[in-house]
Amino acid sequence: MAAEARSTTSARPRVVLGVGGGIAAYKACELLRRLAESGHDVTVVPTASALRFVGAPTWEALSGHPVSAEVWESVSEVPHVRLGQQADLVVVAPATADLLARAAHGLADDLLTNTLLTARCPVLFAPAMHTEMWQHPATRENVAALRRRGAVVLDPAVGRLTGADSGPGRLPEPQEIFEAALGLLRRGCAAPDLAGLRVLITAGGTREPLDPVRYLGNRSSGMQGYALARAAVARGAEVTLIAANVALPDPAGVKMLRAGTALELRDEVRAAAAEADVVVMSAAVADFRPADYADAKIKKADDSSAPELRLVQNPHILREIGHERLRPGQTVVGFAAETGDAEHSALELGRRKLAKYGVDLLVVNEVGVDKVFGRPETEAVILDAAGDEAAVPPGPKSALAEEIWNRVAAWRARG
């Protein structure tokens, strides 16, 4: 009955945004703005402590709904039951240590914790607290209990905290929380279907140096790989991300490794892939590198002639991993950035690569100037080794990331 109420009472997805009493409460204003501007009907339910950081008028102005932390207001509407029953998603950001403890133990002493007890929709917690509090055994047990029950608890980011302290405990960026929320709404459930999986993802583009100043590179920004990492974390995976020349903030809850050139990336991938259940090669790896490196900057000649550049081929990392499978039962996902040619479409060239690379799934993008690279939107066709194809329509890279993980989960379920 509650599920029917959620699906019929509003044309817009209903989101309850719970706000805990931490200094990071001000960041929830940006999360609220993103949710509201993307078409969600958002009701803010702060704790009494949260209202000491950000007042009710701010939440009401941004959400368009009255705001209360008490169960004793508008009693005739039974808000402590109705909000949870009608919600399509509950997001708690920031989730303090105290709030996580109360949620884990089923306490219901204010409107937010009552809402959490009555919610039968996906629930997403974004913790924020000092490092010692996050690492305390009590907090770790509370997080584990919530995750066992199906709630999604993001790991906090690492960075500057209140005062001079720094470490794990920083609230993930509003954009990360927003994308995790959208992923839960798309899937329609909170089940962490990647829980227990160790995932390796590559992102960005390699650069092959010519001299101390110049390099051969490509247009890849790393945005798709980072979207894949954030989605995998939200779905319960243990994620290692190898970033090649990426200028993006590190995703929360991810082990970060760095690489510059194709050879450096190959070394990092081969070392990390031995422990990975799933390898997703979304980085744009240079096919060639200069045969010779100039120790000093190459100067222009007086006669306007240009130096000849001799290239050698880089190893094909995806093909190596696809055929060798460095861990039993490993799933390998590749990306094929194609432009097509005079005789073949980008998709036709992608189909050839699927078998040649020996991968389980291949994501085919048609790329070019103002296409895919460096842009927040994308479209693709996902091929698998069984011959199935799925076209993913134009949309945000986070949507493609969710669909890739859907396909990975389905592929692994085949055994």
mmCIF file of N, CA and C in Angstrom, residues 13 77 206 230 243 289 378 398:
data_model
loop_
_atom_site.group_PDB
_atom_site.id
_atom_site.type_symbol
_atom_site.label_atom_id
_atom_site.label_comp_id
_atom_site.label_asym_id
_atom_site.label_seq_id
_atom_site.Cartn_x
_atom_site.Cartn_y
_atom_site.Cartn_z
ATOM 1 N N PRO A 13 9.330 12.616 -8.586
ATOM 2 C CA PRO A 13 9.848 11.764 -7.509
ATOM 3 C C PRO A 13 9.927 12.537 -6.197
ATOM 4 N N GLU A 77 -1.840 15.637 10.126
ATOM 5 C CA GLU A 77 -1.338 15.055 8.875
ATOM 6 C C GLU A 77 -0.407 13.870 9.112
ATOM 7 N N THR A 206 46.232 9.058 -21.200
ATOM 8 C CA THR A 206 47.685 9.034 -20.998
ATOM 9 C C THR A 206 48.352 10.109 -21.847
ATOM 10 N N ARG A 230 32.091 6.506 -8.694
ATOM 11 C CA ARG A 230 31.097 6.951 -7.718
ATOM 12 C C ARG A 230 29.899 6.004 -7.683
ATOM 13 N N ALA A 243 43.909 7.046 -12.068
ATOM 14 C CA ALA A 243 43.639 8.274 -12.813
ATOM 15 C C ALA A 243 44.866 8.667 -13.619
ATOM 16 N N ARG A 289 53.744 6.117 -28.777
ATOM 17 C CA ARG A 289 54.575 7.037 -28.004
ATOM 18 C C ARG A 289 55.808 7.377 -28.837
ATOM 19 N N THR A 378 26.740 12.018 -22.679
ATOM 20 C CA THR A 378 27.296 11.003 -23.562
ATOM 21 C C THR A 378 26.179 10.117 -24.080
ATOM 22 N N SER A 398 26.696 9.906 -15.625
ATOM 23 C CA SER A 398 26.304 9.104 -14.466
ATOM 24 C C SER A 398 25.248 8.067 -14.851
#
